[in-house]
PDB file of C-alpha atoms and ligand atoms in Angstrom:
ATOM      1  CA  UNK A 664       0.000   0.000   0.000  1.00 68.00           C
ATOM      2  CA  UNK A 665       1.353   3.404  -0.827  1.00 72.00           C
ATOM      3  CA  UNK A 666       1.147   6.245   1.289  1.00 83.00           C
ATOM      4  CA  UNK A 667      -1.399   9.053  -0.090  1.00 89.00           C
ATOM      5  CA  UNK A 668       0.265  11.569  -2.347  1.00 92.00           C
ATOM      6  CA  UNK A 669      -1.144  15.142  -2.840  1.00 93.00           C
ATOM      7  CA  UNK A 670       0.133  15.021  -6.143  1.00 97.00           C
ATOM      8  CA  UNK A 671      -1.497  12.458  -7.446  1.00 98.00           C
ATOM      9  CA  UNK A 672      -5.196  12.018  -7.934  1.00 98.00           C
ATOM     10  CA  UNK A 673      -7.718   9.143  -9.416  1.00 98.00           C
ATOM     11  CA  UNK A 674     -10.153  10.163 -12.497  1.00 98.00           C
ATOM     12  CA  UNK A 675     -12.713   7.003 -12.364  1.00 98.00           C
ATOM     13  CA  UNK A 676     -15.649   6.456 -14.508  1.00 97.00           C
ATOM     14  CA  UNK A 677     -17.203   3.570 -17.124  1.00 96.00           C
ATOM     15  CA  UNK A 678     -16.557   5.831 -19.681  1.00 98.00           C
ATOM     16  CA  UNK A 679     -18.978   3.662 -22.169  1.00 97.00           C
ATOM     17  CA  UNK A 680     -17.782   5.639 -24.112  1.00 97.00           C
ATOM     18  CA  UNK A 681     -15.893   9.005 -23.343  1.00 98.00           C
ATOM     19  CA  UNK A 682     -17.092  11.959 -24.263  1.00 98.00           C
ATOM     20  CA  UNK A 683     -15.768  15.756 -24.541  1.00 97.00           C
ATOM     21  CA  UNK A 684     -16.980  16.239 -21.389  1.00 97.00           C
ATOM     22  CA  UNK A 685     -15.240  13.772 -19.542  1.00 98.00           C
ATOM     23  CA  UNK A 686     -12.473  14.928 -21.794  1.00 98.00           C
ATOM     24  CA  UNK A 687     -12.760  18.212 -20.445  1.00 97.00           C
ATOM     25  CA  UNK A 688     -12.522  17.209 -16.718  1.00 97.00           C
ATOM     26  CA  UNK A 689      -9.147  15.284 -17.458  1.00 98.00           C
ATOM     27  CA  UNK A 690      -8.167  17.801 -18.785  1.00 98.00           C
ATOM     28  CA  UNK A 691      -8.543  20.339 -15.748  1.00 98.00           C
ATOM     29  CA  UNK A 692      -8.324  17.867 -13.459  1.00 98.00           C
ATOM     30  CA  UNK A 693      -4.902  17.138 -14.688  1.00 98.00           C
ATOM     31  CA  UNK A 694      -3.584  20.918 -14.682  1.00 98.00           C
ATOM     32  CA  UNK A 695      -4.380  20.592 -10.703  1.00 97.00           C
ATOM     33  CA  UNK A 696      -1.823  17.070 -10.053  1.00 98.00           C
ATOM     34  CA  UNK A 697       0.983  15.934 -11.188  1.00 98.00           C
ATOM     35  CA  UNK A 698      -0.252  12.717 -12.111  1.00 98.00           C
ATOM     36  CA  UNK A 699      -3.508  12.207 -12.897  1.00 98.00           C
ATOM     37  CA  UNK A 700      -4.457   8.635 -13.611  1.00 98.00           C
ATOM     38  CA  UNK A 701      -8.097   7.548 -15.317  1.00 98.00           C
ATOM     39  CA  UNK A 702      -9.449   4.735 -13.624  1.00 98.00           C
ATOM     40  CA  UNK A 703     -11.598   2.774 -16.130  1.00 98.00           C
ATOM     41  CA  UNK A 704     -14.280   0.629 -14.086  1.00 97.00           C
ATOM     42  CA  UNK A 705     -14.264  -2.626 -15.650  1.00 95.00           C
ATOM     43  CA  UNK A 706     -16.997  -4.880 -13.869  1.00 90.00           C
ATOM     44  CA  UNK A 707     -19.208  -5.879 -16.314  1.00 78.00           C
ATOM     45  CA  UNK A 708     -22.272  -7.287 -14.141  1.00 77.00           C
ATOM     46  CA  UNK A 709     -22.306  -3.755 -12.742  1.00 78.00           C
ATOM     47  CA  UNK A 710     -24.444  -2.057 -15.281  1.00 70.00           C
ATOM     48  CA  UNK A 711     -25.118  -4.922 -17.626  1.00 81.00           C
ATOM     49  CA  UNK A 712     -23.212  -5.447 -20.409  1.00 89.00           C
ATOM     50  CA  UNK A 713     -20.987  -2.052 -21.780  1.00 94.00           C
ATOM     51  CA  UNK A 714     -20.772  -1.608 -25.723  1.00 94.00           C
ATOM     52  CA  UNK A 715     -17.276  -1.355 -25.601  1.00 95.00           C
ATOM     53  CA  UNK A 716     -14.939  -3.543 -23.732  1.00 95.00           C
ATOM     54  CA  UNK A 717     -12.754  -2.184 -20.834  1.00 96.00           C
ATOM     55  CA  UNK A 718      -9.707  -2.644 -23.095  1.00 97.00           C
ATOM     56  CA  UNK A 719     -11.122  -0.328 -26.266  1.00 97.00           C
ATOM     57  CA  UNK A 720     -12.504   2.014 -23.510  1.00 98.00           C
ATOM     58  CA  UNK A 721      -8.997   2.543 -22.021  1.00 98.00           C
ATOM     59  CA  UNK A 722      -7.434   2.861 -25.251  1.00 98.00           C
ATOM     60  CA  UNK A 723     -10.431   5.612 -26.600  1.00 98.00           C
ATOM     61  CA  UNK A 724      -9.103   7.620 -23.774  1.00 98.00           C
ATOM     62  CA  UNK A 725      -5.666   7.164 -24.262  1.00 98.00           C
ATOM     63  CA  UNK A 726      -5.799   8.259 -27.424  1.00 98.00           C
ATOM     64  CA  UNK A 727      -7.513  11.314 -26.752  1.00 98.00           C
ATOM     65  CA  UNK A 728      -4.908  12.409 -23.839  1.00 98.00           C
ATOM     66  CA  UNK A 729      -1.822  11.829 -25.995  1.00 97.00           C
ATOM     67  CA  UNK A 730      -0.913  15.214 -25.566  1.00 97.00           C
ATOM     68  CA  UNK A 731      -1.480  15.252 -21.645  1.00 98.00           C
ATOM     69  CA  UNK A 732       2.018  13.849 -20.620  1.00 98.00           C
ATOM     70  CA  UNK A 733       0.500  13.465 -17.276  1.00 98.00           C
ATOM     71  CA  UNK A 734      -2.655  11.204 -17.481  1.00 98.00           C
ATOM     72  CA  UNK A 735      -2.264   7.266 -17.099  1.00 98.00           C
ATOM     73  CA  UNK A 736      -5.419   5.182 -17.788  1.00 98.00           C
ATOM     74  CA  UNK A 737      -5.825   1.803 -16.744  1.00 98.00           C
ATOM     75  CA  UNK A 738      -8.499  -0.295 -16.056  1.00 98.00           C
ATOM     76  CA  UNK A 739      -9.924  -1.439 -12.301  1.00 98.00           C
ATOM     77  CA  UNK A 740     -11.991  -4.225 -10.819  1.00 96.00           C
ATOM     78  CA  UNK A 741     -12.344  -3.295  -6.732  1.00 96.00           C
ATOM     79  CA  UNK A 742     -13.484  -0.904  -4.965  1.00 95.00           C
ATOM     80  CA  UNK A 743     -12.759   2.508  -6.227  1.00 97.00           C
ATOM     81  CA  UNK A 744     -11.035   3.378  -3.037  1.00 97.00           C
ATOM     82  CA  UNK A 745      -9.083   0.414  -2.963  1.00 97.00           C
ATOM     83  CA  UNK A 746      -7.514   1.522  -6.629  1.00 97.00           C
ATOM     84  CA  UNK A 747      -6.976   4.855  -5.446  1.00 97.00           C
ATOM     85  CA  UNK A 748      -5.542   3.887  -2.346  1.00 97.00           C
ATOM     86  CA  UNK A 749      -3.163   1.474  -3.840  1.00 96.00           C
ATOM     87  CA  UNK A 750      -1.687   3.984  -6.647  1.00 97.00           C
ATOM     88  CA  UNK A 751      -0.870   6.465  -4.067  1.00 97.00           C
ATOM     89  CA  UNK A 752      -3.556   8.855  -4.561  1.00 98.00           C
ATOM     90  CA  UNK A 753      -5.064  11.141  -2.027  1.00 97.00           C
ATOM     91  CA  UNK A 754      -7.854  12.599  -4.162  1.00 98.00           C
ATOM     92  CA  UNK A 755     -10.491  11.677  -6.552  1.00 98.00           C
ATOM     93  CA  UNK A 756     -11.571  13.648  -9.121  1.00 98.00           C
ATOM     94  CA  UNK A 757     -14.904  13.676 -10.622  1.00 97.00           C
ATOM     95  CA  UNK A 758     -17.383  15.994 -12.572  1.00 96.00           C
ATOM     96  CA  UNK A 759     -20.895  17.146 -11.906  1.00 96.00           C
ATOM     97  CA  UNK A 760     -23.169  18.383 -14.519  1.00 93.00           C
ATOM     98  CA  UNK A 761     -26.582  18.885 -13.731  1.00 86.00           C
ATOM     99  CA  UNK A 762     -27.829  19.155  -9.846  1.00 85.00           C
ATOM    100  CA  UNK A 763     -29.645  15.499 -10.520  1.00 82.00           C
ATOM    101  CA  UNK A 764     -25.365  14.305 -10.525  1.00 90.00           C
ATOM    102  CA  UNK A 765     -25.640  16.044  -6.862  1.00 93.00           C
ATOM    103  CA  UNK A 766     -27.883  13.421  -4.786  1.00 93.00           C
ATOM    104  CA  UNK A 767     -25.554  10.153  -6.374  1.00 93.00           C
ATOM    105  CA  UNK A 768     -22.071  11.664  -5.819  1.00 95.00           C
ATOM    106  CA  UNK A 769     -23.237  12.769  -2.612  1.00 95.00           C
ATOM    107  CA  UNK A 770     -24.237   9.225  -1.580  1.00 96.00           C
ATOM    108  CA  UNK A 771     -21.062   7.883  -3.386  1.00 95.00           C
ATOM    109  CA  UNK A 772     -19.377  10.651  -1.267  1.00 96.00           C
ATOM    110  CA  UNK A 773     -20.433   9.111   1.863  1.00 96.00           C
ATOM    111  CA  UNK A 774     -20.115   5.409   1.216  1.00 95.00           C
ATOM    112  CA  UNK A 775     -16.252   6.353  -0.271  1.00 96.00           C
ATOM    113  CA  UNK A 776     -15.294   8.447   2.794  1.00 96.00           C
ATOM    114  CA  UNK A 777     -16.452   5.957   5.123  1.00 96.00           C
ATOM    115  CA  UNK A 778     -13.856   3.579   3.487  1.00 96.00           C
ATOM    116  CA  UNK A 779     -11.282   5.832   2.839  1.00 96.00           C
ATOM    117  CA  UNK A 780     -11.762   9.039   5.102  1.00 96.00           C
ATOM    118  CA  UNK A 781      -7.730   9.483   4.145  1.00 96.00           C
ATOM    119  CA  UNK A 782      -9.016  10.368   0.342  1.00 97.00           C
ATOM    120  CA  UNK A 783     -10.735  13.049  -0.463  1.00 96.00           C
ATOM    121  CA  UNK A 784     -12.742  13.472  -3.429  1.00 97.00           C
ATOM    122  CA  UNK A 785     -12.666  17.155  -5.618  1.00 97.00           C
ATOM    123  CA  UNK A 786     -16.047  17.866  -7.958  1.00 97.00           C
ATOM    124  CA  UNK A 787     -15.118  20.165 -11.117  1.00 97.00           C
ATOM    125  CA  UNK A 788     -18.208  21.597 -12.347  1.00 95.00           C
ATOM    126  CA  UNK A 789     -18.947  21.050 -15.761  1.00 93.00           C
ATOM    127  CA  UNK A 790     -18.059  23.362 -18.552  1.00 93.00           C
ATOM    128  CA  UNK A 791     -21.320  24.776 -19.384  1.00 92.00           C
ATOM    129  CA  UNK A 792     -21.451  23.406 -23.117  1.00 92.00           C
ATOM    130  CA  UNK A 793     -20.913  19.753 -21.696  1.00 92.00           C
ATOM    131  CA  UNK A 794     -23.707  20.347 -18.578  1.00 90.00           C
ATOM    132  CA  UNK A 795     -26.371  17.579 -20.178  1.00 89.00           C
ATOM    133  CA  UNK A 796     -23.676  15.592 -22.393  1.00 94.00           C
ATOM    134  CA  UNK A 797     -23.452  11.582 -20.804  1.00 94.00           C
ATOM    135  CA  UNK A 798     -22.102   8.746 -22.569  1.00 96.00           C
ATOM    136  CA  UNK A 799     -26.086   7.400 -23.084  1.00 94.00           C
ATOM    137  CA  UNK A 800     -27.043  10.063 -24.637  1.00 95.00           C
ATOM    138  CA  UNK A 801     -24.765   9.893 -27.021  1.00 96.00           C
ATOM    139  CA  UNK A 802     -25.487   5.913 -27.579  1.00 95.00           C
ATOM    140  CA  UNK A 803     -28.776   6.780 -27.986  1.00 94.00           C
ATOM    141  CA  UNK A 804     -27.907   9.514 -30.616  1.00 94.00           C
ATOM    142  CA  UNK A 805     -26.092   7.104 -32.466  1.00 93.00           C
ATOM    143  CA  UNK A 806     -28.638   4.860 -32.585  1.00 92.00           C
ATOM    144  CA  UNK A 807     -30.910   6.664 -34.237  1.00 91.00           C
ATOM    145  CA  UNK A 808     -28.665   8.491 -36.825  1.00 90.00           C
ATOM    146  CA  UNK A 809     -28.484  11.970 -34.619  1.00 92.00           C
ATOM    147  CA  UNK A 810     -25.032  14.387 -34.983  1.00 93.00           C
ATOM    148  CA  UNK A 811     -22.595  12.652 -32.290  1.00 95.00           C
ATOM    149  CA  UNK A 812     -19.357  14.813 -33.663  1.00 95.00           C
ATOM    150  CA  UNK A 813     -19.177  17.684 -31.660  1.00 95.00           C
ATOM    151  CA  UNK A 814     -19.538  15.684 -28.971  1.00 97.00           C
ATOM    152  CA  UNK A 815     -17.132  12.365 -28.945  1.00 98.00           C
ATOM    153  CA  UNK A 816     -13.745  12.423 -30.187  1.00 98.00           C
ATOM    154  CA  UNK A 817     -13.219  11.890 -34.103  1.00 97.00           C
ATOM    155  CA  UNK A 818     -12.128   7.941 -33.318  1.00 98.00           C
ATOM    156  CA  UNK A 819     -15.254   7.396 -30.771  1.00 98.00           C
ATOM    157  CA  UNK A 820     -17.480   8.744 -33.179  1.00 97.00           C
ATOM    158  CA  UNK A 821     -16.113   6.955 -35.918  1.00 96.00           C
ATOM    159  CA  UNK A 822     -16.601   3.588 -33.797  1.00 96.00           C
ATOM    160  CA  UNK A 823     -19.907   4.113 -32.481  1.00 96.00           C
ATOM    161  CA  UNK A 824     -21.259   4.636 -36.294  1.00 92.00           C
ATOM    162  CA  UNK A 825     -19.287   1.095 -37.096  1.00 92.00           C
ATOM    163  CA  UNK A 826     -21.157  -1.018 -34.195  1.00 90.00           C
ATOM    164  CA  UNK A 827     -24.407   0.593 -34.954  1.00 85.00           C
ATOM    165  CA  UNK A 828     -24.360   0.186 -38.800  1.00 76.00           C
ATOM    166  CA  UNK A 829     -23.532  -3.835 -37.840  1.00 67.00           C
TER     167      UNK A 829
HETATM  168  O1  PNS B1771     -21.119   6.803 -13.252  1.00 96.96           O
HETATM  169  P1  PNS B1771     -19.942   5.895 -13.462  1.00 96.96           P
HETATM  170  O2  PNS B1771     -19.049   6.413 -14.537  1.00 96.96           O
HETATM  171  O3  PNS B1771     -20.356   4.478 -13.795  1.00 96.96           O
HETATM  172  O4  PNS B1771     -19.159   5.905 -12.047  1.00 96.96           O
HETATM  173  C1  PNS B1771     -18.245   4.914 -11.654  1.00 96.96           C
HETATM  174  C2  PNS B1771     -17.657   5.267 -10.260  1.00 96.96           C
HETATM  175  C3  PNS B1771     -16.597   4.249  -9.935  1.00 96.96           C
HETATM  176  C4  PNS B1771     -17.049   6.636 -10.330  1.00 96.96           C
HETATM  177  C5  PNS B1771     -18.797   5.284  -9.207  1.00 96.96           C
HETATM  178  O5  PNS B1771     -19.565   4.156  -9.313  1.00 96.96           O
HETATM  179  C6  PNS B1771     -18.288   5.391  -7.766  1.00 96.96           C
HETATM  180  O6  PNS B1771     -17.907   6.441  -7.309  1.00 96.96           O
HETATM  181  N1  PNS B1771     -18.305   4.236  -7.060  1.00 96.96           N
HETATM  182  C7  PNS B1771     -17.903   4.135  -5.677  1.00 96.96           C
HETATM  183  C8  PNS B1771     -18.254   2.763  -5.129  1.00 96.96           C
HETATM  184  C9  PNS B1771     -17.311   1.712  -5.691  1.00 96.96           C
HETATM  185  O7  PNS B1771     -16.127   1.695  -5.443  1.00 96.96           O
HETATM  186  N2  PNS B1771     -17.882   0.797  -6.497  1.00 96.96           N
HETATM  187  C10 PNS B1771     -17.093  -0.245  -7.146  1.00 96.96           C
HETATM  188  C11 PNS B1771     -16.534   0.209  -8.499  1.00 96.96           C
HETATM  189  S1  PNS B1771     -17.825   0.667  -9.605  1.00 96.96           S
END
């Protein structure tokens, strides 16, 4: 077990798929620590079954934080305190949108401290033009033809067309 470090902090989400709003809270999030490292949830009985595997979901986000020198992402199957506890890092970063993020956080908040009151977890408010952007929206865009390119990187976008046109 490392001790915490207050310059590192854990990013964690399903990210099924990213989108330019979680995009945009790596990217702040990452200006704040100097390592910033994207925990990809992979438990797939959690939510049912994701549309992209843990593996293609880490490497999405990869791709899009090439040029943040700063940002690991790797996948993790335990508690989210438990992952951020055993890569050193004292805070977790997340991002609300819309006050109906508030009452889950604030639970997850709770349930998380109680584990891990060591770790403390940072909210970045959403950039107004991603406030009511989530990953099933965008799915459900896709689905039905809508415009998902302003809204996914080029390469998500690209795959979500692929799997839908199957
Ligand atoms: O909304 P998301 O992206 O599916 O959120 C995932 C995560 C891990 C950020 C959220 O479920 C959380 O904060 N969970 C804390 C409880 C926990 O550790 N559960 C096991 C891993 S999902």
């Amino acid at each position: 077990m490392n001790p915490p470090d207050n310059r590192i902090a854990v990013c964690p989400g399903t990210f099924d798929p990213i989108t330019n709003g979680h995009l945009d809270v790596i990217r702040r999030g990452s200006a704040m620590f100097d390592k910033l490292i994207v925990g990809v949830v992979n438990l797939p009985w959690r939510k049912g079954e994701t549309m992209f595997s843990a593996e293609q979901r880490c490497q999405f986000i990869r791709n899009a934080t090439r040029e943040l020198s700063n940002v690991e992402v790797e996948p993790f199957s335990t508690l989210l305190v438990d992952f951020a506890r055993d890569r050193g890092a004292m805070a977790i970063i997340k991002g609300l949108r819309a006050i109906s993020d508030f009452e889950y956080e604030l639970e997850m908040n709770q349930l998380n401290r109680r584990q891990a009151p060591e770790i403390e977890s940072v909210y970045l408010m959403a950039s107004a033009k991603y406030s009511f952007l989530r990953s099933s929206g965008v799915k459900e865009l896709a689905t039905f033809g809508g415009e998902i390119d302003e809204l996914v990187p080029d390469e998500v976008a690209k795959a979500l067309k692929e799997r839908l046109s199957r």
